[in-house]
Short mmCIF file of C-alpha atoms in Angstrom, two decimals:
data_model
loop_
_atom_site.label_atom_id
_atom_site.label_comp_id
_atom_site.label_asym_id
_atom_site.label_seq_id
_atom_site.Cartn_x
_atom_site.Cartn_y
_atom_site.Cartn_z
CA MET A 1471 0.00 0.00 0.00
CA ALA A 1472 3.04 2.23 -0.36
CA PHE A 1473 1.28 4.17 -3.13
CA VAL A 1474 -1.69 5.11 -0.97
CA SER A 1475 -1.67 8.58 0.60
CA GLY A 1476 -3.02 9.50 4.03
CA TYR A 1477 -6.72 9.84 3.21
CA GLY A 1478 -6.49 6.80 0.96
CA ARG A 1479 -5.07 4.69 3.74
CA PHE A 1480 -7.77 5.99 6.10
CA ALA A 1481 -10.52 5.09 3.63
CA LEU A 1482 -9.01 1.67 2.98
CA THR A 1483 -8.89 1.06 6.71
CA ILE A 1484 -12.58 1.96 6.87
CA LEU A 1485 -13.23 -0.36 3.95
CA LEU A 1486 -11.48 -3.28 5.62
CA PHE A 1487 -13.26 -2.52 8.87
CA PHE A 1488 -16.66 -2.63 7.13
CA LEU A 1489 -15.81 -5.77 5.21
CA GLY A 1490 -14.91 -7.36 8.52
CA GLN A 1491 -18.10 -6.18 10.22
CA ILE A 1492 -20.76 -6.95 7.67
CA PRO A 1493 -20.78 -10.70 8.16
CA ASN A 1494 -21.80 -10.14 11.78
CA ALA A 1495 -25.12 -8.84 10.52
CA PHE A 1496 -25.84 -12.33 9.19
CA PRO A 1497 -26.29 -15.52 11.19
CA GLN A 1498 -23.11 -17.30 12.12
CA SER A 1499 -24.29 -20.49 10.46
CA ILE A 1500 -24.54 -18.86 7.06
CA ILE A 1501 -21.31 -16.93 7.27
CA GLN A 1502 -19.25 -19.91 8.31
CA SER A 1503 -20.23 -21.81 5.21
CA TRP A 1504 -19.66 -18.92 2.81
CA PRO A 1505 -16.02 -17.99 2.62
CA ARG A 1506 -15.96 -14.99 0.31
CA ASN A 1507 -13.91 -16.55 -2.48
CA GLN A 1508 -16.25 -19.46 -3.15
CA ALA A 1509 -19.56 -17.80 -2.54
CA SER A 1510 -21.46 -19.34 -5.43
CA ASN A 1511 -20.41 -22.95 -4.79
CA ASP A 1512 -21.27 -22.43 -1.17
CA HIS A 1513 -24.62 -20.89 -2.04
CA ASP A 1514 -25.41 -24.05 -4.03
CA ASP A 1515 -24.25 -26.26 -1.16
CA VAL A 1516 -26.30 -24.36 1.42
CA LEU A 1517 -29.37 -24.49 -0.83
CA TYR A 1518 -28.92 -28.22 -1.46
CA CYS A 1519 -28.01 -29.09 2.13
CA ASP A 1520 -30.96 -27.16 3.52
CA SER A 1521 -33.23 -29.17 1.20
CA TRP A 1522 -31.45 -32.36 2.17
CA ARG A 1523 -32.13 -31.46 5.79
CA PHE A 1524 -35.83 -30.93 4.96
CA SER A 1525 -35.91 -34.39 3.40
CA VAL A 1526 -34.30 -36.12 6.38
CA GLU A 1527 -36.30 -34.26 9.03
CA THR A 1528 -39.59 -35.13 7.29
CA ASN A 1529 -38.36 -38.72 6.76
CA ASP A 1530 -38.77 -38.30 2.99
CA ALA A 1531 -35.19 -39.49 2.54
CA GLY A 1532 -35.84 -42.77 4.35
CA TYR A 1533 -32.72 -44.59 5.53
CA TRP A 1534 -29.35 -42.90 5.12
CA SER A 1535 -26.00 -43.88 6.59
CA LYS A 1536 -23.87 -40.73 6.33
CA ILE A 1537 -24.47 -37.06 5.69
CA PRO A 1538 -23.60 -35.99 2.11
CA ALA A 1539 -19.90 -35.04 1.91
CA ARG A 1540 -20.76 -31.58 0.57
CA CYS A 1541 -22.95 -30.93 3.64
CA LEU A 1542 -20.26 -31.35 6.29
CA SER A 1543 -19.75 -27.63 6.88
CA PHE A 1544 -23.50 -27.03 6.65
CA VAL A 1545 -24.24 -29.60 9.36
CA ARG A 1546 -21.37 -28.35 11.53
CA ASP A 1547 -22.62 -24.78 11.24
CA TYR A 1548 -26.22 -25.82 11.86
CA MET A 1549 -25.35 -27.81 14.99
CA ASN A 1550 -22.99 -25.18 16.43
CA GLY A 1551 -24.97 -22.11 15.45
CA ASP A 1552 -28.27 -20.55 16.45
CA ARG A 1553 -30.45 -22.75 14.28
CA TYR A 1554 -30.20 -26.04 16.17
CA ARG A 1555 -30.90 -24.24 19.43
CA SER A 1556 -33.80 -22.32 17.88
CA ASP A 1557 -35.35 -25.39 16.24
CA SER A 1558 -35.08 -27.29 19.54
CA GLU A 1559 -36.74 -24.43 21.43
CA VAL A 1560 -39.66 -24.18 19.01
CA VAL A 1561 -40.28 -27.95 19.25
CA ALA A 1562 -40.13 -27.75 23.06
CA GLY A 1563 -42.62 -24.88 22.85
CA ASN A 1564 -44.98 -26.97 20.70
CA SER A 1565 -44.64 -29.82 23.18
CA LEU A 1566 -45.36 -27.67 26.22
CA ALA A 1567 -48.35 -25.99 24.56
CA PHE A 1568 -49.84 -29.43 23.92
CA ALA A 1569 -48.93 -30.69 27.42
CA ARG A 1570 -50.76 -27.77 29.01
CA SER A 1571 -53.88 -28.67 27.01
CA VAL A 1572 -53.93 -32.22 28.42
CA GLU A 1573 -56.38 -32.91 31.24
CA ILE A 1574 -54.28 -34.75 33.78
CA ALA A 1575 -56.40 -37.57 35.18
CA GLY A 1576 -54.64 -37.52 38.56
CA ASP A 1577 -54.43 -41.31 38.73
CA GLY A 1578 -50.69 -41.31 37.97
CA ARG A 1579 -51.27 -42.82 34.53
CA ASP A 1580 -50.57 -39.79 32.36
CA ALA A 1581 -47.32 -40.58 30.59
CA TRP A 1582 -44.78 -38.77 28.46
CA VAL A 1583 -42.04 -40.72 26.70
CA PHE A 1584 -38.62 -39.26 26.01
CA ASP A 1585 -35.81 -40.71 23.97
CA ILE A 1586 -32.34 -39.97 25.42
CA ASP A 1587 -29.59 -39.38 22.81
CA GLU A 1588 -30.03 -36.10 20.91
CA THR A 1589 -33.32 -35.68 22.80
CA LEU A 1590 -32.52 -35.27 26.51
CA LEU A 1591 -28.74 -35.52 26.18
CA SER A 1592 -26.57 -34.02 23.47
CA ASN A 1593 -23.70 -36.04 22.04
CA LEU A 1594 -22.49 -33.04 20.10
CA PRO A 1595 -19.09 -33.08 21.89
CA TYR A 1596 -18.60 -36.61 20.51
CA TYR A 1597 -19.80 -35.78 16.99
CA GLU A 1598 -17.64 -32.62 16.94
CA SER A 1599 -14.60 -34.88 16.96
CA HIS A 1600 -16.15 -37.51 14.66
CA GLY A 1601 -17.17 -35.54 11.60
CA PHE A 1602 -20.78 -34.59 12.47
CA GLY A 1603 -22.19 -37.72 10.88
CA SER A 1604 -19.85 -37.72 7.87
CA GLU A 1605 -17.88 -40.71 9.19
CA THR A 1606 -19.10 -44.29 9.47
CA PHE A 1607 -20.56 -44.85 12.93
CA ASP A 1608 -17.97 -46.38 15.25
CA GLU A 1609 -19.72 -48.19 18.08
CA LYS A 1610 -16.55 -48.69 20.11
CA SER A 1611 -15.58 -45.02 20.33
CA PHE A 1612 -19.21 -44.00 20.87
CA ASP A 1613 -19.57 -46.45 23.76
CA GLU A 1614 -16.41 -45.04 25.29
CA TRP A 1615 -17.97 -41.60 25.08
CA VAL A 1616 -21.17 -42.92 26.69
CA ASP A 1617 -19.08 -44.41 29.52
CA LEU A 1618 -17.71 -40.96 30.33
CA ALA A 1619 -21.28 -39.94 31.31
CA GLU A 1620 -20.53 -36.35 30.38
CA ALA A 1621 -23.09 -35.59 27.67
CA PRO A 1622 -24.72 -32.23 28.43
CA ALA A 1623 -28.47 -31.69 28.48
CA LEU A 1624 -30.22 -30.21 25.48
CA PRO A 1625 -31.30 -27.01 27.27
CA ALA A 1626 -34.76 -26.81 25.67
CA SER A 1627 -35.44 -30.44 26.57
CA LEU A 1628 -34.33 -30.02 30.18
CA SER A 1629 -36.71 -27.06 30.60
CA LEU A 1630 -39.54 -29.03 28.98
CA TYR A 1631 -38.81 -32.06 31.17
CA LYS A 1632 -39.09 -29.98 34.33
CA GLU A 1633 -42.32 -28.36 33.16
CA LEU A 1634 -43.89 -31.73 32.34
CA GLU A 1635 -42.94 -33.05 35.75
CA GLN A 1636 -44.60 -29.99 37.33
CA LEU A 1637 -47.74 -30.57 35.26
CA GLY A 1638 -48.01 -34.10 36.67
CA PHE A 1639 -46.83 -36.30 33.83
CA LYS A 1640 -45.06 -39.57 34.60
CA ILE A 1641 -41.89 -39.52 32.56
CA PHE A 1642 -40.59 -42.63 30.83
CA LEU A 1643 -37.15 -42.70 29.26
CA LEU A 1644 -37.02 -45.10 26.32
CA THR A 1645 -33.60 -45.50 24.78
CA GLY A 1646 -31.81 -47.70 22.28
CA ARG A 1647 -28.93 -47.93 24.75
CA SER A 1648 -28.26 -51.34 26.28
CA GLU A 1649 -28.99 -52.57 29.82
CA PHE A 1650 -25.20 -52.76 30.20
CA GLN A 1651 -25.19 -48.97 29.98
CA ARG A 1652 -27.83 -48.44 32.68
CA ASN A 1653 -25.46 -47.18 35.36
CA VAL A 1654 -23.55 -44.73 33.19
CA THR A 1655 -26.80 -43.54 31.64
CA GLU A 1656 -28.33 -42.82 35.06
CA LYS A 1657 -25.12 -41.10 36.07
CA ASN A 1658 -25.11 -38.97 32.92
CA LEU A 1659 -28.79 -38.03 33.27
CA ALA A 1660 -28.16 -36.89 36.84
CA TYR A 1661 -25.02 -35.00 35.75
CA ALA A 1662 -27.10 -33.17 33.12
CA GLY A 1663 -29.80 -32.22 35.63
CA TYR A 1664 -32.55 -34.80 35.03
CA LYS A 1665 -34.26 -36.49 37.94
CA ASN A 1666 -37.52 -38.10 39.08
CA TRP A 1667 -38.19 -40.15 35.96
CA GLU A 1668 -40.70 -42.95 36.47
CA ARG A 1669 -38.74 -45.61 34.62
CA LEU A 1670 -35.66 -45.92 32.44
CA LEU A 1671 -36.20 -48.49 29.66
CA LEU A 1672 -33.12 -49.89 27.92
CA ARG A 1673 -32.60 -52.73 25.44
CA GLY A 1674 -32.48 -56.09 27.23
CA PRO A 1675 -30.94 -59.26 25.76
CA SER A 1676 -34.12 -60.11 23.81
CA ASP A 1677 -34.27 -56.61 22.28
CA GLN A 1678 -30.75 -56.47 20.90
CA ARG A 1679 -31.47 -57.39 17.30
CA LYS A 1680 -34.77 -55.58 16.89
CA PRO A 1681 -35.03 -52.45 14.76
CA ALA A 1682 -35.51 -49.42 17.02
CA ILE A 1683 -39.01 -48.81 15.67
CA VAL A 1684 -40.13 -52.32 16.73
CA TYR A 1685 -38.35 -52.33 20.08
CA LYS A 1686 -39.71 -48.90 21.00
CA SER A 1687 -43.25 -49.70 19.83
CA GLU A 1688 -43.24 -52.86 21.95
CA LYS A 1689 -42.11 -50.96 25.02
CA ARG A 1690 -44.78 -48.30 24.52
CA SER A 1691 -47.33 -51.05 24.00
CA ASP A 1692 -46.30 -52.55 27.37
CA LEU A 1693 -46.93 -49.17 29.01
CA VAL A 1694 -50.38 -48.91 27.41
CA ASN A 1695 -51.16 -52.44 28.62
CA GLU A 1696 -50.14 -51.38 32.14
CA GLY A 1697 -52.79 -48.67 31.93
CA TYR A 1698 -50.73 -45.64 31.00
CA THR A 1699 -51.98 -43.07 28.51
CA ILE A 1700 -49.06 -41.91 26.40
CA HIS A 1701 -49.96 -38.30 25.73
CA GLY A 1702 -46.66 -37.13 24.29
CA ASN A 1703 -43.51 -38.66 22.86
CA SER A 1704 -40.33 -36.72 22.14
CA GLY A 1705 -37.53 -38.08 19.99
CA ASP A 1706 -35.02 -37.05 17.37
CA GLN A 1707 -35.65 -40.16 15.23
CA TRP A 1708 -38.80 -41.12 13.39
CA SER A 1709 -38.20 -44.63 14.79
CA ASP A 1710 -38.77 -43.11 18.25
CA LEU A 1711 -42.20 -41.91 17.21
CA MET A 1712 -43.75 -44.21 14.62
CA GLY A 1713 -44.78 -47.87 14.59
CA PHE A 1714 -47.57 -48.89 16.97
CA ALA A 1715 -48.82 -47.73 20.38
CA ILE A 1716 -47.95 -44.25 19.18
CA ALA A 1717 -48.52 -41.28 21.43
CA GLN A 1718 -51.41 -38.88 21.09
CA ARG A 1719 -48.86 -36.31 19.87
CA SER A 1720 -45.33 -37.00 18.71
CA PHE A 1721 -42.57 -34.41 18.65
CA LYS A 1722 -39.71 -34.77 16.22
CA LEU A 1723 -36.57 -33.04 17.44
CA PRO A 1724 -33.96 -31.97 14.91
CA ASN A 1725 -31.04 -34.25 14.12
CA PRO A 1726 -29.24 -33.95 10.79
CA MET A 1727 -26.27 -36.08 11.95
CA TYR A 1728 -27.54 -39.67 11.87
CA TYR A 1729 -30.52 -41.91 11.14
CA ILE A 1730 -31.69 -44.93 13.14
CA ALA A 1731 -34.21 -47.26 11.51
CA MET B 1269 -16.73 14.31 0.57
CA ALA B 1270 -15.03 17.60 -0.25
CA PHE B 1271 -12.25 16.82 2.23
CA VAL B 1272 -11.33 13.56 0.53
CA SER B 1273 -8.34 13.66 -1.82
CA GLY B 1274 -7.92 11.65 -5.03
CA TYR B 1275 -6.81 8.35 -3.53
CA GLY B 1276 -9.31 8.67 -0.72
CA ARG B 1277 -12.17 9.14 -3.13
CA PHE B 1278 -10.95 6.14 -5.11
CA ALA B 1279 -10.84 3.97 -1.98
CA LEU B 1280 -14.28 5.16 -0.86
CA THR B 1281 -15.66 4.29 -4.30
CA ILE B 1282 -14.17 0.80 -3.91
CA LEU B 1283 -15.74 0.60 -0.44
CA LEU B 1284 -19.20 1.57 -1.71
CA PHE B 1285 -18.82 -0.85 -4.61
CA PHE B 1286 -18.03 -3.70 -2.22
CA LEU B 1287 -20.84 -2.77 0.13
CA GLY B 1288 -23.18 -2.92 -2.85
CA GLN B 1289 -21.86 -6.26 -4.06
CA ILE B 1290 -21.67 -8.30 -0.91
CA PRO B 1291 -25.39 -8.99 -0.52
CA ASN B 1292 -25.39 -10.65 -3.94
CA ALA B 1293 -23.19 -13.35 -2.50
CA PHE B 1294 -26.12 -14.40 -0.32
CA PRO B 1295 -29.32 -16.17 -1.41
CA GLN B 1296 -32.17 -14.02 -2.60
CA SER B 1297 -34.51 -15.37 0.03
CA ILE B 1298 -32.30 -14.16 2.84
CA ILE B 1299 -31.49 -10.82 1.30
CA GLN B 1300 -35.11 -9.99 0.63
CA SER B 1301 -35.91 -10.30 4.28
CA TRP B 1302 -32.86 -8.40 5.50
CA PRO B 1303 -33.02 -4.77 4.49
CA ARG B 1304 -29.81 -3.32 5.85
CA ASN B 1305 -31.43 -0.93 8.32
CA GLN B 1306 -33.30 -3.60 10.27
CA ALA B 1307 -30.86 -6.44 10.00
CA SER B 1308 -31.08 -7.65 13.57
CA ASN B 1309 -34.89 -7.79 13.80
CA ASP B 1310 -34.94 -9.55 10.49
CA HIS B 1311 -32.23 -11.95 11.61
CA ASP B 1312 -34.42 -12.86 14.60
CA ASP B 1313 -37.46 -13.25 12.36
CA VAL B 1314 -35.62 -15.46 9.86
CA LEU B 1315 -34.22 -17.59 12.68
CA TYR B 1316 -37.64 -17.94 14.30
CA CYS B 1317 -39.57 -18.45 11.06
CA ASP B 1318 -37.14 -21.09 9.84
CA SER B 1319 -37.69 -22.95 13.14
CA TRP B 1320 -41.43 -22.43 12.83
CA ARG B 1321 -41.19 -23.96 9.35
CA PHE B 1322 -39.29 -26.94 10.82
CA SER B 1323 -42.09 -27.41 13.34
CA VAL B 1324 -44.88 -27.31 10.76
CA GLU B 1325 -43.12 -29.48 8.19
CA THR B 1326 -42.42 -32.17 10.82
CA ASN B 1327 -46.00 -31.81 12.14
CA ASP B 1328 -44.63 -30.90 15.58
CA ALA B 1329 -46.80 -27.79 15.56
CA GLY B 1330 -50.00 -29.78 15.04
CA TYR B 1331 -52.97 -27.74 13.82
CA TRP B 1332 -52.44 -24.09 12.90
CA SER B 1333 -54.76 -21.73 11.08
CA LYS B 1334 -52.53 -18.90 9.86
CA ILE B 1335 -48.82 -18.33 9.46
CA PRO B 1336 -47.33 -16.16 12.23
CA ALA B 1337 -47.63 -12.47 11.26
CA ARG B 1338 -43.87 -11.96 11.64
CA CYS B 1339 -43.24 -14.74 9.09
CA LEU B 1340 -45.12 -13.20 6.16
CA SER B 1341 -42.01 -11.97 4.35
CA PHE B 1342 -40.17 -15.19 5.23
CA VAL B 1343 -42.90 -17.37 3.69
CA ARG B 1344 -43.19 -15.09 0.66
CA ASP B 1345 -39.43 -15.24 0.09
CA TYR B 1346 -39.34 -19.00 0.66
CA MET B 1347 -42.16 -19.67 -1.81
CA ASN B 1348 -40.86 -17.31 -4.49
CA GLY B 1349 -37.17 -18.03 -4.08
CA ASP B 1350 -34.90 -20.96 -4.74
CA ARG B 1351 -35.70 -22.84 -1.57
CA TYR B 1352 -39.24 -24.04 -2.35
CA ARG B 1353 -38.08 -25.24 -5.76
CA SER B 1354 -35.00 -26.91 -4.27
CA ASP B 1355 -36.94 -28.61 -1.45
CA SER B 1356 -39.52 -29.88 -3.94
CA GLU B 1357 -36.79 -31.25 -6.20
CA VAL B 1358 -35.04 -33.11 -3.39
CA VAL B 1359 -38.33 -34.72 -2.31
CA ALA B 1360 -39.08 -35.72 -5.91
CA GLY B 1361 -35.57 -37.21 -6.06
CA ASN B 1362 -36.21 -39.22 -2.89
CA SER B 1363 -39.51 -40.41 -4.37
CA LEU B 1364 -37.98 -41.47 -7.67
CA ALA B 1365 -35.07 -43.27 -5.98
CA PHE B 1366 -37.59 -45.30 -3.99
CA ALA B 1367 -39.84 -45.88 -7.03
CA ARG B 1368 -36.91 -47.31 -8.99
CA SER B 1369 -36.25 -49.79 -6.17
CA VAL B 1370 -39.81 -51.17 -6.36
CA GLU B 1371 -40.28 -54.45 -8.19
CA ILE B 1372 -43.24 -53.80 -10.42
CA ALA B 1373 -45.43 -56.90 -10.38
CA GLY B 1374 -46.72 -56.28 -13.90
CA ASP B 1375 -50.30 -57.13 -12.93
CA GLY B 1376 -51.38 -53.49 -13.09
CA ARG B 1377 -51.79 -53.31 -9.32
CA ASP B 1378 -48.74 -51.22 -8.41
CA ALA B 1379 -50.14 -47.91 -7.26
CA TRP B 1380 -48.83 -44.45 -6.42
CA VAL B 1381 -51.15 -41.90 -4.81
CA PHE B 1382 -50.79 -38.17 -5.39
CA ASP B 1383 -52.58 -35.33 -3.70
CA ILE B 1384 -53.35 -32.43 -6.05
CA ASP B 1385 -53.16 -28.94 -4.47
CA GLU B 1386 -49.57 -27.92 -3.61
CA THR B 1387 -48.53 -31.41 -4.75
CA LEU B 1388 -49.25 -31.72 -8.48
CA LEU B 1389 -50.65 -28.23 -8.96
CA SER B 1390 -49.38 -25.01 -7.42
CA ASN B 1391 -51.85 -22.46 -6.12
CA LEU B 1392 -49.07 -19.96 -5.53
CA PRO B 1393 -50.64 -17.42 -7.94
CA TYR B 1394 -53.72 -17.44 -5.69
CA TYR B 1395 -51.77 -17.23 -2.43
CA GLU B 1396 -49.58 -14.45 -3.87
CA SER B 1397 -52.64 -12.23 -3.86
CA HIS B 1398 -54.02 -13.61 -0.57
CA GLY B 1399 -51.18 -13.09 1.85
CA PHE B 1400 -49.32 -16.42 1.59
CA GLY B 1401 -51.37 -18.02 4.35
CA SER B 1402 -51.44 -14.94 6.58
CA GLU B 1403 -55.14 -14.31 5.87
CA THR B 1404 -58.10 -16.41 7.00
CA PHE B 1405 -58.91 -18.97 4.32
CA ASP B 1406 -61.69 -17.70 2.08
CA GLU B 1407 -63.41 -20.65 0.43
CA LYS B 1408 -65.38 -18.51 -2.01
CA SER B 1409 -62.40 -16.76 -3.60
CA PHE B 1410 -60.39 -19.98 -3.59
CA ASP B 1411 -63.15 -21.85 -5.40
CA GLU B 1412 -63.28 -19.05 -7.98
CA TRP B 1413 -59.55 -19.56 -8.49
CA VAL B 1414 -60.07 -23.33 -8.85
CA ASP B 1415 -62.76 -22.67 -11.47
CA LEU B 1416 -60.23 -20.80 -13.61
CA ALA B 1417 -58.35 -24.12 -14.02
CA GLU B 1418 -55.10 -22.22 -14.44
CA ALA B 1419 -52.95 -23.54 -11.60
CA PRO B 1420 -49.50 -24.40 -12.98
CA ALA B 1421 -47.77 -27.72 -12.34
CA LEU B 1422 -45.15 -28.00 -9.65
CA PRO B 1423 -42.26 -28.75 -12.04
CA ALA B 1424 -40.57 -31.37 -9.84
CA SER B 1425 -43.88 -33.20 -9.38
CA LEU B 1426 -44.68 -33.19 -13.09
CA SER B 1427 -41.29 -34.76 -13.87
CA LEU B 1428 -41.78 -37.35 -11.12
CA TYR B 1429 -45.29 -38.13 -12.35
CA LYS B 1430 -44.03 -38.85 -15.86
CA GLU B 1431 -41.19 -41.03 -14.55
CA LEU B 1432 -43.58 -43.06 -12.38
CA GLU B 1433 -45.88 -43.59 -15.35
CA GLN B 1434 -42.89 -44.83 -17.39
CA LEU B 1435 -41.90 -47.19 -14.57
CA GLY B 1436 -45.36 -48.79 -14.73
CA PHE B 1437 -47.12 -47.38 -11.68
CA LYS B 1438 -50.86 -46.83 -11.78
CA ILE B 1439 -51.42 -43.28 -10.63
CA PHE B 1440 -54.30 -42.33 -8.36
CA LEU B 1441 -55.15 -38.71 -7.66
CA LEU B 1442 -56.73 -38.29 -4.23
CA THR B 1443 -57.87 -34.77 -3.46
CA GLY B 1444 -59.93 -32.93 -0.88
CA ARG B 1445 -61.66 -31.11 -3.74
CA SER B 1446 -65.34 -31.85 -4.23
CA GLU B 1447 -67.02 -33.93 -6.96
CA PHE B 1448 -68.53 -30.60 -8.10
CA GLN B 1449 -65.01 -29.58 -9.07
CA ARG B 1450 -64.26 -32.71 -11.13
CA ASN B 1451 -64.51 -31.05 -14.55
CA VAL B 1452 -62.42 -28.00 -13.74
CA THR B 1453 -59.89 -30.21 -11.95
CA GLU B 1454 -59.50 -32.47 -14.97
CA LYS B 1455 -59.24 -29.42 -17.19
CA ASN B 1456 -56.56 -27.88 -14.93
CA LEU B 1457 -54.55 -31.10 -14.72
CA ALA B 1458 -54.52 -31.35 -18.52
CA TYR B 1459 -53.59 -27.65 -18.79
CA ALA B 1460 -50.65 -28.28 -16.46
CA GLY B 1461 -49.44 -31.29 -18.47
CA TYR B 1462 -50.77 -34.28 -16.49
CA LYS B 1463 -52.41 -37.18 -18.26
CA ASN B 1464 -53.05 -40.94 -18.07
CA TRP B 1465 -53.99 -41.12 -14.40
CA GLU B 1466 -55.83 -44.29 -13.43
CA ARG B 1467 -58.50 -42.58 -11.33
CA LEU B 1468 -59.32 -39.16 -9.92
CA LEU B 1469 -60.85 -39.45 -6.45
CA LEU B 1470 -62.77 -36.44 -5.09
CA ARG B 1471 -64.98 -35.92 -2.05
CA GLY B 1472 -68.49 -37.21 -2.70
CA PRO B 1473 -71.58 -36.14 -0.70
CA SER B 1474 -70.86 -38.66 2.09
CA ASP B 1475 -67.25 -37.45 2.46
CA GLN B 1476 -67.98 -33.76 2.90
CA ARG B 1477 -67.75 -33.55 6.68
CA LYS B 1478 -64.92 -35.98 7.23
CA PRO B 1479 -61.50 -34.76 8.27
CA ALA B 1480 -59.08 -35.13 5.35
CA ILE B 1481 -57.05 -37.75 7.20
CA VAL B 1482 -60.13 -40.00 7.56
CA TYR B 1483 -61.49 -39.42 4.05
CA LYS B 1484 -58.11 -40.09 2.45
CA SER B 1485 -57.41 -43.16 4.59
CA GLU B 1486 -60.79 -44.61 3.62
CA LYS B 1487 -60.12 -44.05 -0.07
CA ARG B 1488 -56.67 -45.66 0.19
CA SER B 1489 -58.24 -48.53 2.08
CA ASP B 1490 -60.71 -49.03 -0.80
CA LEU B 1491 -57.77 -49.25 -3.22
CA VAL B 1492 -56.05 -51.84 -1.05
CA ASN B 1493 -59.29 -53.83 -0.89
CA GLU B 1494 -59.43 -53.71 -4.69
CA GLY B 1495 -56.05 -55.40 -4.75
CA TYR B 1496 -53.73 -52.44 -5.30
CA THR B 1497 -50.41 -52.17 -3.51
CA ILE B 1498 -49.82 -48.55 -2.59
CA HIS B 1499 -46.06 -48.24 -2.88
CA GLY B 1500 -45.78 -44.48 -2.67
CA ASN B 1501 -47.89 -41.54 -1.58
CA SER B 1502 -47.01 -37.89 -2.24
CA GLY B 1503 -48.69 -35.01 -0.46
CA ASP B 1504 -47.99 -31.62 1.07
CA GLN B 1505 -50.14 -32.32 4.16
CA TRP B 1506 -49.56 -34.90 6.87
CA SER B 1507 -53.29 -35.67 6.53
CA ASP B 1508 -52.49 -36.88 2.99
CA LEU B 1509 -50.01 -39.40 4.35
CA MET B 1510 -51.04 -40.60 7.81
CA GLY B 1511 -54.05 -42.46 9.20
CA PHE B 1512 -54.59 -46.02 7.96
CA ALA B 1513 -53.88 -47.93 4.73
CA ILE B 1514 -50.72 -45.87 4.55
CA ALA B 1515 -48.30 -46.34 1.67
CA GLN B 1516 -45.07 -48.28 1.91
CA ARG B 1517 -43.30 -44.91 1.65
CA SER B 1518 -44.82 -41.48 2.15
CA PHE B 1519 -43.35 -38.28 0.77
CA LYS B 1520 -44.09 -34.98 2.48
CA LEU B 1521 -43.82 -32.05 0.10
CA PRO B 1522 -43.12 -28.60 1.52
CA ASN B 1523 -46.01 -26.26 2.30
CA PRO B 1524 -45.57 -23.49 4.87
CA MET B 1525 -48.78 -21.67 3.79
CA TYR B 1526 -51.61 -23.72 5.25
CA TYR B 1527 -52.53 -26.79 7.31
CA ILE B 1528 -55.34 -29.26 6.66
CA ALA B 1529 -56.27 -31.65 9.47
#
């Protein structure tokens, strides 16, 4: 910039300042995936990946094993930015609005079912270091993460959980985790701030080879047969919510990182 | 700018040029809803409205009668911009990928069910002049629009429709429109480029007061009883897809403008 005089340098400084500031007017998630020198590729990727996300969140895509390679930065930005938090909060708001409309019978049979992973607890710290769903799922390293019992609560779910408890719902936790993980799961739930659940249901030996949708439907069916009314069901997978003995209202939480059939 | 010397003026020109260009690096839909002087309100609205859209497209929100007032420009931009087209294309792609995996029996009993409004035909020209779902639904003016028989095809759905026909599926059109609208509906479908459907099913006198989810389930059930296998079902409403006699795979098309129970 040796050729630039005083005013010129001043104006260029202003220019660089503005160029640095403008991105802050836009959401972090969008900026992070649009480095300035590849804006049009990135525009295409964001457009495609947002549509891909629509198709997985509505279950239109059906089974998928990994996120599309071109959507890695999109998913990372979504999960780490405002959007995941905002989507989770709106779903929790929908859930609470419905819960408040339920007439609690007062016989202790009004139930709400929660899934655990990516519903009550967030495994984002694990997926941060494992490619946000872009790598093949590695059960061994995931189980080691589970054993740490350090998954944080999804804040919107923790607030909802407490409100439902206040309203008088009996809370059932229905997870694809194994009975062998009962202790660490209870420890992690307590660590994250959850308490007073009615029952924690994990996969026993006879459940191990069942698809999640069958295993979870059977467990809900058992609850119905015990006399519970399942008013609400919250889960990040369609296999948490569909099948049989489905709840009066089901609430699909966002999860663009993995799919469980 | 009288105080600015030659180089300074040059640099300021560059600055203004860049300030003018940067927004073009971002998608139209986002720009349209972010005038520079109210960027932060609009950022909040876009964040909220995108989450609201998640909650309605996943059916988490349940019944709703009008789009939130603060989401009018968001819905307008979504419908008129790249995102609605892109979302529709990805869903059509999902549908076709599944359709190609189906083993066609060759007995003429392989069925695919399509809804009509916002699935095969787009009523966007009507909603453009009626607030994009922000106004109370006015049956009279909508029926007048239907009578014009000028709704264009959703391009992704028209392509899918033709591909399914080629693959050997029998196509059933199952709509909430009334038998009184049969002629104009056939005329509109032909105008939009659809032909060779197996049957067009509309609400008869005995269907008029049924919720869409019941009416449509009953009609699908009739098809199953006739011996058809309903492999796929495409609709923009969850009431097109859920209930009983559901298809092997259901495909939820985007529609953030209205909800039919």
